[in-house]
Amino acid sequence: MNNMVMLNHVSHFNIGQILESGQVFRFEKISDHSYLLNAKQKLIKITQQPDSSSVAIYNTTASEVEEIWMNYFDINTNYENITATLAAKDEWMAKAVEFGKGIRILRQDPWEMLISFIVSQNKSIPHIKACLKNITNKFGFPINEVDGMGEHYHSFPTPKELSHATEEDLRECKVGFRAPYIMDACQKVLNGDVILNDLYIMPIEEAKAKLMTIKGVGPKVADCILLFAYSRMELFPTDVWIKRVIEGLYFEGKAVKLEEIQKFASEYFGELAGYAQQYLFFYGRENALFKDISKKKAQNIEI
């Protein structure tokens, strides 16, 4: 891989934390400090030394960095203000922000996010990654070969390309019961029932309702798509685990309905709810102590 571009003095940027925070799936860790990322129909390698504010991006050009990757990595957003505001909320949020202060919320492709989060339901991240790799290998096109690795990487198939897949084809990609959902997404996007670009300007509830006309897209999947593709930062995607964390930390361990979690997140975190969710998700997944604290608070055990 040639054509390296260096980004210097980038604060609040840790490529490992960004890619490992559950918002993106088509990447591979190739060393402690380097990742391959397949996005925007391109393949890049990103290298960042520990605690460094310099990031090397390989297999790109200065113009591509300016036109694609600056926006994709949300480089121009002031995370100093975001993290300071969230950290001031309470001690738990402060710990989560400090632990994951290198996270940035990516600005990803809506179609890829739609299919990715349909696939994500009831699956672990390694399984999601494997399913998406199967889909891209079968229906995408080769875009590059990694030097010395002898492996081709593929573009994410367009709605038209993926529409050629039968249910059997998709089940062979290990997506299971989600196969008909993927087929329905292809059909609705191709026939104009869902125009993905329109969602950028729709009111949030209207955008969620439109996405949820697609089979297999419920409130949590719709929230993830809108957060990670459309930068609707006021959303707080809530799965079972995040629900348990919020109950443990903010509701004295009491079981509360999803609607109540959403209302709390909207009022407490406001327009920064999406960022708060990412910090809590990453901290909780990576830090066993935090999980234990949440569990103890949920059981009303003094800590």
XYZ file of C-alpha atoms in Angstrom:
303
model
C 0.000 0.000 0.000
C 1.502 3.291 -1.088
C 0.228 6.882 -1.099
C 0.284 7.702 2.592
C -1.284 10.869 3.978
C -0.537 11.992 7.527
C -3.107 13.738 9.711
C -1.371 15.648 12.481
C -2.638 17.161 15.737
C -5.956 15.285 15.679
C -7.373 15.349 19.198
C -9.882 12.852 20.602
C -8.994 10.297 17.937
C -8.066 6.708 18.698
C -8.537 4.456 15.687
C -8.862 1.335 17.830
C -11.580 2.850 19.996
C -13.422 4.234 16.970
C -13.520 0.948 15.082
C -14.075 -1.280 18.121
C -17.023 0.704 19.503
C -19.785 -1.224 17.731
C -20.645 1.309 15.037
C -18.760 -0.192 12.081
C -18.075 -3.769 11.012
C -15.963 -3.950 7.852
C -12.512 -3.602 9.329
C -9.665 -5.838 10.410
C -7.048 -5.347 13.067
C -3.668 -6.193 11.537
C -1.424 -5.164 14.436
C -1.635 -3.389 17.780
C -1.493 -0.055 15.996
C -2.867 -0.702 12.487
C -6.251 -1.454 10.972
C -7.620 -2.123 7.514
C -10.892 -0.319 6.867
C -13.214 -1.080 3.964
C -15.592 1.841 3.524
C -16.869 4.210 0.859
C -15.997 1.532 -1.747
C -12.335 1.947 -0.830
C -9.752 0.092 1.240
C -7.383 2.017 3.477
C -4.886 1.139 6.177
C -4.754 3.356 9.251
C -1.828 3.412 11.632
C -1.633 5.306 14.902
C 0.974 4.929 17.611
C -0.211 4.858 21.257
C -1.189 8.274 22.648
C -0.273 9.922 19.364
C -2.280 12.729 17.785
C -0.861 11.803 14.373
C -2.685 9.329 12.136
C -1.243 7.776 8.971
C -3.724 6.795 6.260
C -2.361 4.557 3.497
C -3.742 3.822 0.043
C -5.300 7.244 -0.337
C -4.476 10.736 -1.596
C -4.613 14.180 -0.059
C -7.685 15.001 -2.148
C -9.466 11.811 -1.035
C -8.683 12.592 2.584
C -10.180 16.045 2.141
C -13.210 14.876 0.154
C -13.982 11.572 1.914
C -12.109 10.746 5.094
C -12.264 14.081 6.932
C -16.059 13.853 6.863
C -16.161 10.085 7.421
C -14.091 10.373 10.614
C -15.938 13.528 11.697
C -12.622 15.350 12.033
C -14.058 18.873 12.126
C -16.418 18.277 15.049
C -15.242 19.716 18.381
C -15.051 16.676 20.650
C -13.343 18.737 23.346
C -16.653 20.486 24.046
C -18.714 17.308 23.688
C -16.633 15.291 26.154
C -16.420 18.166 28.643
C -20.192 18.635 28.622
C -20.899 14.922 29.081
C -18.214 14.423 31.732
C -19.807 17.153 33.820
C -23.087 15.201 33.990
C -22.055 12.696 36.663
C -19.189 10.489 37.812
C -20.211 7.504 35.681
C -20.388 9.520 32.514
C -17.055 11.131 33.384
C -15.444 7.688 33.737
C -16.963 6.473 30.458
C -15.803 9.573 28.578
C -12.287 9.361 29.997
C -12.038 5.675 29.070
C -13.241 6.167 25.492
C -12.114 9.711 24.806
C -10.686 8.689 21.427
C -14.102 7.679 20.040
C -15.599 9.617 17.166
C -18.960 8.782 15.614
C -18.407 7.910 11.977
C -20.487 9.319 9.136
C -21.223 6.163 7.202
C -23.137 5.116 4.110
C -26.907 4.810 4.740
C -27.394 1.699 2.597
C -24.510 -0.139 4.243
C -25.796 0.827 7.689
C -29.304 -0.362 6.813
C -28.095 -3.830 5.853
C -25.464 -3.959 8.614
C -27.916 -3.291 11.409
C -30.567 -5.598 9.951
C -27.876 -8.284 10.115
C -26.784 -7.208 13.609
C -29.924 -8.360 15.417
C -29.160 -11.006 18.054
C -25.620 -11.459 16.759
C -22.211 -10.825 18.276
C -19.865 -8.409 16.529
C -17.588 -11.193 15.153
C -20.661 -12.881 13.652
C -21.901 -9.604 12.151
C -18.508 -9.009 10.576
C -18.438 -12.538 9.148
C -21.941 -12.204 7.644
C -21.142 -8.876 6.005
C -17.874 -10.230 4.631
C -19.791 -13.176 3.131
C -22.288 -10.779 1.539
C -19.629 -8.479 0.082
C -17.506 -11.373 -1.190
C -20.526 -12.905 -2.922
C -22.250 -9.819 -4.308
C -19.712 -6.976 -4.266
C -16.783 -6.383 -6.597
C -13.052 -6.691 -5.843
C -11.607 -3.296 -5.008
C -8.071 -4.048 -3.879
C -5.512 -6.612 -2.871
C -3.576 -6.118 0.325
C 0.151 -6.258 -0.238
C 1.584 -9.618 0.722
C -1.691 -11.008 2.064
C -3.096 -12.440 -1.150
C -6.649 -11.528 -0.232
C -9.096 -9.487 -2.250
C -11.487 -7.082 -0.574
C -14.853 -6.245 -2.030
C -17.138 -3.260 -2.316
C -20.418 -3.216 -0.440
C -23.073 -4.311 -2.966
C -25.518 -1.689 -4.132
C -29.267 -2.289 -3.721
C -29.427 -3.424 -7.356
C -26.479 -5.785 -6.980
C -27.845 -7.263 -3.764
C -31.345 -7.593 -5.225
C -30.081 -10.458 -7.381
C -29.604 -12.538 -4.222
C -32.163 -15.233 -3.500
C -33.174 -16.102 0.046
C -31.068 -19.242 -0.273
C -28.072 -17.152 -1.404
C -28.408 -14.935 1.646
C -28.855 -17.830 4.035
C -25.601 -19.241 2.670
C -24.055 -15.988 3.919
C -25.142 -17.074 7.425
C -27.693 -14.300 7.955
C -30.411 -16.773 8.970
C -33.917 -15.383 9.513
C -32.710 -11.962 8.388
C -32.551 -13.044 4.722
C -36.144 -11.970 3.894
C -35.521 -8.663 5.688
C -32.546 -7.943 3.424
C -34.605 -8.809 0.363
C -37.383 -6.489 1.539
C -34.871 -3.672 2.068
C -33.594 -4.104 -1.481
C -37.109 -4.055 -2.897
C -38.278 -1.014 -0.953
C -35.174 1.022 -1.800
C -35.224 0.061 -5.477
C -38.924 0.775 -5.988
C -38.729 4.110 -4.166
C -40.816 3.213 -1.130
C -37.804 4.261 0.952
C -35.563 6.969 -0.494
C -32.522 6.921 1.748
C -31.287 10.405 0.846
C -34.627 11.883 1.899
C -34.005 10.788 5.475
C -31.291 13.428 5.891
C -33.895 16.188 5.936
C -36.909 14.410 7.448
C -38.058 15.122 11.005
C -36.588 12.442 13.234
C -39.826 10.594 14.011
C -40.819 10.591 10.348
C -37.403 9.226 9.368
C -37.679 6.458 11.983
C -41.180 5.561 10.819
C -40.020 5.373 7.212
C -37.137 3.037 8.076
C -39.459 0.873 10.150
C -41.605 0.138 7.100
C -38.768 -2.218 6.133
C -39.195 -5.710 7.550
C -36.879 -6.380 10.455
C -36.208 -2.713 11.223
C -37.433 -1.922 14.732
C -36.800 1.141 16.900
C -33.252 0.180 17.964
C -32.105 -0.702 14.433
C -33.670 2.496 13.060
C -31.914 4.553 15.753
C -28.555 2.954 14.908
C -28.979 3.672 11.201
C -29.966 7.287 11.849
C -27.116 7.825 14.313
C -24.291 6.201 12.359
C -25.327 7.166 8.823
C -27.266 10.402 9.273
C -25.519 11.896 12.336
C -28.786 12.248 14.261
C -26.914 12.692 17.526
C -30.047 13.207 19.612
C -30.819 9.477 19.333
C -29.906 6.914 22.005
C -30.009 3.392 20.509
C -31.058 1.079 23.328
C -30.476 -2.645 23.350
C -30.915 -4.968 26.316
C -27.449 -4.277 27.663
C -27.626 -0.464 27.451
C -31.073 -0.641 29.048
C -29.599 -2.595 31.958
C -26.751 -0.099 32.374
C -29.105 2.891 32.437
C -31.393 1.131 34.896
C -28.450 0.326 37.144
C -26.815 3.743 37.056
C -29.766 6.099 36.842
C -32.902 4.247 38.043
C -31.585 2.560 41.213
C -31.751 -0.818 39.524
C -35.478 -0.660 38.818
C -36.744 -2.171 35.583
C -38.131 0.560 33.333
C -39.736 0.498 29.913
C -37.806 1.326 26.763
C -39.888 4.488 26.321
C -38.777 5.676 29.741
C -35.110 5.041 28.884
C -35.539 7.036 25.692
C -37.270 9.886 27.531
C -34.525 9.970 30.159
C -31.727 9.980 27.572
C -33.405 12.734 25.575
C -33.891 14.955 28.621
C -30.609 14.176 30.398
C -28.177 14.049 27.480
C -30.123 16.181 24.998
C -28.497 16.624 21.611
C -25.469 14.663 22.841
C -27.432 11.455 23.540
C -25.807 9.542 20.677
C -22.325 10.382 21.914
C -23.290 9.377 25.459
C -24.552 6.025 24.206
C -21.263 5.304 22.437
C -19.140 6.136 25.474
C -21.347 4.029 27.762
C -21.438 1.129 25.304
C -17.688 1.078 24.792
C -16.825 1.514 28.463
C -19.290 -1.121 29.542
C -18.140 -3.652 26.966
C -14.436 -3.151 27.586
C -14.447 -2.630 31.338
C -15.572 -5.550 33.495
C -15.481 -3.396 36.634
C -18.091 -1.043 35.165
C -20.333 -3.999 34.402
C -19.954 -5.186 37.978
C -20.799 -1.735 39.343
C -23.916 -1.588 37.172
C -24.956 -5.039 38.353
C -24.452 -4.140 42.006
C -26.389 -0.916 41.657
C -29.176 -2.841 39.946
C -29.250 -5.186 42.958
C -29.191 -2.247 45.365
C -25.844 -3.375 46.794
C -23.858 -0.588 48.427
C -20.702 0.241 46.473
